[in-house]
Amino acid sequence: MLNLRLKMEMFPLLLAVGCGLMGGVFSGELQGQAVGDRVVVTHDFETKIKNEVVGKVYDGTIHTVLAVDGNWCALDDIKGWLPLTHVMGMESGEKHYTSRIEKHRNDAAAWAYRGMVRFEKGEFDKAFADLNESLKLNRNNFLTWNNRGKILVEHGEYPRGIADLGEAIRLNPKYSRAWFNRGKGFYSLGDYDRAIADYNEAIKLEENNAWFHVNRGSALLEKGDLAAADADYARAAELNPRISEPHIGRSNGLLSAGKLDEALQMAEHAVKLEPKNAMALNTRGWLRFKMGDADGAMVDLNDAIRLAPKLPIAFNNRGIVYIEKGEPDNALRDFDRAIGLNPATPATYTNRAAAWLQKKDYAKALADHEAAVTQGPNSPDAWNGLAWYLATCPDDATRNAEKAVEAAKKSAELSQARDWSCLDTLAAAHANAGDFEQAVVVEEKAIEIVVENKRADCLARLEAYKSAQPHRHTTAK
């Protein structure tokens, strides 16, 4: 049985690069932008509701179009409206900043802005080169340090990115976005306590930013604090009712609580708000899979990948659906793609191991479980997957009673014995080692906290242990 925890890693591009740095007014070209499109703002503008100024958007920032009304548009993370003539698609935006650079080679801001547009287009090397050039021209610009750190984090180079963001914070400790982006770096490393600490600082400085609450909610969810996570998601939805991410987060919280029907309803709402949001489609697809609708899940995940071909979690989740459909070769291709996009995610190695197990390649499955632990030494799920494999693998030569118990204890310790799945695995490891009395004790503890749709499986294993029968399984956990 596959047991992937969907991680909510929010990367809303682009957080502000800066404003007013050699940037004059530019009357952008009207491009008929539609809801869901990614656009770059071409100069500073005070956004309005009717004639009242309610916010500000900055030259070089990248956003998603949330609504269009005539020649005006509303953007994510921005209150109010601005003219469509002030935004461009990525191709036109790159040409715009290239023109600025050609006219003024020392325009540090233009180099930085073009770099972020190029990163949005998936051109990491070009983006990094542009930001390096910007820093050569001005090493004291905390905004550029922030943006280079941001793209390093989003490219999976977490230590370097965190270092850059630390420099941004040193130069301007009151810049909330640097705290927020560094929090994302720590989150990606699985260091949820430091992530929450950085998100706390960001929220102190900018309490009404919906994204800050979304990301803190995700870190709290990873730590198992469902109530606090839901409170952050609810606050984010209150602050910005037009974005789908708070509802995606709440959907994941409901999933963690085993409330699948409510989780699916929340995911449906997220897709309704933003039909082109790949993460919303990914979330709904995952819920459909969890509820037994593999075909519906495949439709959503295909759409998510079409909209965001560099979203690793969508490839990861589609790989799991392929396993369920008995197509391990397709699953392996998706897991390889996910690992290529983000090699530091332990869950993907655990899931690729499931594909190898389906092909009965026990050595490669074990290698991937060990890789998951290497990538996530503090991940209870990684240790859980390794322990389950070593305890229940049908191949006699692969099972290892001593290492299975050791890994299962590590998983239970990391989860503070609050995860039914980790306890269930520990019981299986004790049974495999011949200690059926302890297996019964631990399985009963797992049953006390198991989600409802897994209760029958645990009860069946409990009866087997009472009859001194170890558990063998042909799929991964």
Coordinates of C-alpha atoms in Angstrom, one line a residue, residues 202-412:
A202 CA 7.9 37.5 8.1
I203 CA 4.4 37.7 9.6
K204 CA 5.6 40.0 12.4
L205 CA 6.7 42.4 9.7
E206 CA 3.8 41.9 7.3
E207 CA 0.9 40.3 9.1
N208 CA -1.6 40.7 6.3
N209 CA 0.3 38.7 3.7
A210 CA -1.8 35.7 2.8
W211 CA 1.2 33.7 1.4
F212 CA 3.1 34.0 4.6
H213 CA 0.2 32.3 6.5
V214 CA -0.1 29.7 3.7
N215 CA 3.5 28.6 4.1
R216 CA 3.5 28.7 7.8
G217 CA 0.4 26.6 7.7
S218 CA 2.2 24.0 5.5
A219 CA 5.1 23.8 8.0
L220 CA 2.8 23.4 10.9
L221 CA 0.9 20.7 9.0
E222 CA 4.2 18.8 8.5
K223 CA 4.8 18.9 12.2
G224 CA 1.3 17.4 12.7
D225 CA -0.3 20.5 14.3
L226 CA -3.5 20.4 12.2
A227 CA -5.4 22.9 14.2
A228 CA -2.7 25.6 14.0
A229 CA -2.2 24.9 10.3
D230 CA -5.9 25.2 9.6
A231 CA -6.0 28.5 11.4
D232 CA -3.2 29.9 9.2
Y233 CA -4.9 28.6 6.1
A234 CA -8.2 30.2 7.2
R235 CA -6.5 33.5 7.8
A236 CA -4.9 33.4 4.4
A237 CA -8.2 32.7 2.7
E238 CA -9.7 35.7 4.7
L239 CA -6.8 37.9 3.6
N240 CA -7.0 36.9 -0.1
P241 CA -10.2 35.0 -1.0
R242 CA -9.3 34.9 -4.7
I243 CA -6.3 32.5 -4.4
S244 CA -6.5 28.7 -4.2
E245 CA -3.5 27.9 -2.1
P246 CA -5.2 28.3 1.3
H247 CA -7.9 25.8 0.2
I248 CA -5.2 23.5 -1.1
G249 CA -3.6 23.6 2.3
R250 CA -6.9 23.0 4.1
S251 CA -7.5 20.1 1.8
N252 CA -4.2 18.5 2.8
G253 CA -5.0 19.0 6.5
L254 CA -8.3 17.2 6.0
L255 CA -6.5 14.5 4.1
S256 CA -4.1 14.0 7.0
A257 CA -7.1 13.7 9.3
G258 CA -8.6 11.0 7.1
K259 CA -11.6 13.2 6.0
L260 CA -11.4 12.4 2.4
D261 CA -14.8 13.7 1.3
E262 CA -14.3 17.1 2.9
A263 CA -10.7 17.2 1.5
L264 CA -12.0 16.6 -2.0
Q265 CA -14.6 19.3 -1.7
M266 CA -11.9 21.8 -0.6
A267 CA -9.7 20.7 -3.5
E268 CA -12.7 21.2 -5.9
H269 CA -13.1 24.7 -4.5
A270 CA -9.4 25.4 -5.1
V271 CA -9.7 24.4 -8.8
K272 CA -12.9 26.4 -9.2
L273 CA -11.0 29.5 -8.0
E274 CA -8.0 29.0 -10.2
P275 CA -8.6 26.5 -13.0
K276 CA -5.1 26.9 -14.3
N277 CA -3.4 26.4 -11.0
A278 CA -1.3 23.3 -11.4
M279 CA -1.0 22.7 -7.7
A280 CA -4.8 22.8 -7.3
L281 CA -5.2 20.2 -10.0
N282 CA -2.4 18.1 -8.5
T283 CA -4.2 18.2 -5.2
R284 CA -7.6 17.3 -6.6
G285 CA -6.0 14.5 -8.6
W286 CA -4.3 13.1 -5.5
L287 CA -7.6 13.1 -3.7
R288 CA -9.3 11.4 -6.5
F289 CA -6.7 8.7 -6.4
K290 CA -7.0 8.3 -2.7
M291 CA -10.8 7.8 -3.2
G292 CA -10.3 5.1 -5.8
D293 CA -10.7 7.1 -9.0
A294 CA -7.4 6.4 -10.7
D295 CA -8.7 7.5 -14.1
G296 CA -10.0 10.9 -12.8
A297 CA -6.7 11.3 -11.0
M298 CA -4.8 10.8 -14.2
V299 CA -6.8 13.5 -16.0
D300 CA -6.0 16.0 -13.3
L301 CA -2.3 15.1 -13.0
N302 CA -1.9 15.2 -16.8
D303 CA -3.4 18.7 -16.8
A304 CA -1.2 19.8 -13.9
I305 CA 1.9 18.6 -15.7
R306 CA 0.8 20.3 -19.0
L307 CA 0.4 23.6 -17.1
A308 CA 3.6 23.2 -15.0
P309 CA 6.0 20.8 -16.7
K310 CA 8.6 21.4 -14.0
L311 CA 6.3 20.6 -11.0
P312 CA 8.0 17.5 -9.4
I313 CA 5.2 16.6 -7.1
A314 CA 2.8 16.1 -10.0
F315 CA 5.2 13.7 -11.7
N316 CA 5.7 11.9 -8.4
N317 CA 1.9 11.6 -7.9
R318 CA 1.3 10.5 -11.4
G319 CA 4.0 7.8 -10.9
I320 CA 2.0 6.5 -8.0
V321 CA -1.2 6.3 -10.1
Y322 CA 0.8 4.4 -12.7
I323 CA 1.8 1.9 -10.1
E324 CA -1.8 1.5 -9.1
K325 CA -2.6 0.8 -12.7
G326 CA 0.1 -1.8 -13.0
E327 CA 2.4 0.2 -15.2
P328 CA 5.7 0.3 -13.4
D329 CA 7.8 1.4 -16.4
N330 CA 5.7 4.5 -16.8
A331 CA 5.9 5.1 -13.1
L332 CA 9.7 4.9 -13.2
R333 CA 9.9 7.5 -15.9
D334 CA 7.8 9.9 -13.9
F335 CA 9.8 9.3 -10.7
D336 CA 13.0 9.8 -12.6
R337 CA 11.6 13.1 -13.9
A338 CA 10.6 14.2 -10.4
I339 CA 14.0 13.3 -9.0
G340 CA 15.7 15.2 -11.8
L341 CA 13.7 18.3 -11.0
N342 CA 14.2 18.0 -7.2
P343 CA 16.7 15.4 -6.1
A344 CA 16.3 16.3 -2.4
T345 CA 12.8 14.9 -1.9
P346 CA 12.9 11.6 0.1
A347 CA 9.3 10.6 -0.7
T348 CA 10.1 10.3 -4.4
Y349 CA 12.8 7.7 -3.8
T350 CA 10.5 5.8 -1.5
N351 CA 7.9 5.8 -4.3
R352 CA 10.3 4.8 -7.0
A353 CA 11.2 1.9 -4.8
A354 CA 7.6 0.8 -5.1
A355 CA 7.9 0.7 -8.8
W356 CA 11.1 -1.4 -8.6
L357 CA 9.3 -3.7 -6.2
Q358 CA 6.4 -4.2 -8.6
K359 CA 9.0 -5.2 -11.2
K360 CA 10.5 -7.6 -8.5
D361 CA 13.9 -5.8 -8.7
Y362 CA 14.5 -6.1 -5.0
A363 CA 18.1 -4.7 -5.1
K364 CA 17.1 -1.4 -6.8
A365 CA 14.1 -1.1 -4.5
L366 CA 16.3 -1.4 -1.5
A367 CA 18.8 1.1 -3.0
D368 CA 16.0 3.7 -3.4
H369 CA 14.7 3.2 0.2
E370 CA 18.3 3.8 1.4
A371 CA 18.6 6.8 -0.8
A372 CA 15.4 8.2 0.8
V373 CA 16.9 7.9 4.2
T374 CA 20.1 9.6 3.0
Q375 CA 18.1 12.5 1.5
G376 CA 15.8 12.7 4.6
P377 CA 17.6 11.5 7.7
N378 CA 15.0 13.2 9.8
S379 CA 12.0 12.1 7.7
P380 CA 9.8 9.6 9.6
D381 CA 8.2 8.6 6.2
A382 CA 11.6 7.7 4.7
W383 CA 12.5 5.5 7.7
N384 CA 9.0 4.1 7.7
G385 CA 9.3 3.0 4.0
L386 CA 12.7 1.4 4.6
A387 CA 11.5 -0.5 7.7
W388 CA 8.3 -1.7 6.0
Y389 CA 10.4 -3.0 3.0
L390 CA 12.9 -4.8 5.2
A391 CA 10.2 -6.3 7.3
T392 CA 7.6 -7.4 4.7
C393 CA 9.4 -7.9 1.4
P394 CA 8.4 -11.2 -0.1
D395 CA 12.0 -11.9 -1.0
D396 CA 13.6 -13.9 1.8
A397 CA 17.1 -12.7 0.9
T398 CA 16.0 -9.0 1.2
R399 CA 14.3 -9.1 4.6
N400 CA 16.5 -8.1 7.5
A401 CA 14.8 -8.4 10.9
E402 CA 17.4 -6.5 12.9
K403 CA 17.6 -3.5 10.5
A404 CA 13.8 -3.4 10.1
V405 CA 13.2 -3.0 13.8
E406 CA 16.0 -0.4 14.0
A407 CA 14.5 1.6 11.1
A408 CA 11.0 1.3 12.4
K409 CA 12.0 2.5 15.9
K410 CA 13.7 5.5 14.3
S411 CA 10.5 6.3 12.3
A412 CA 8.3 6.0 15.4

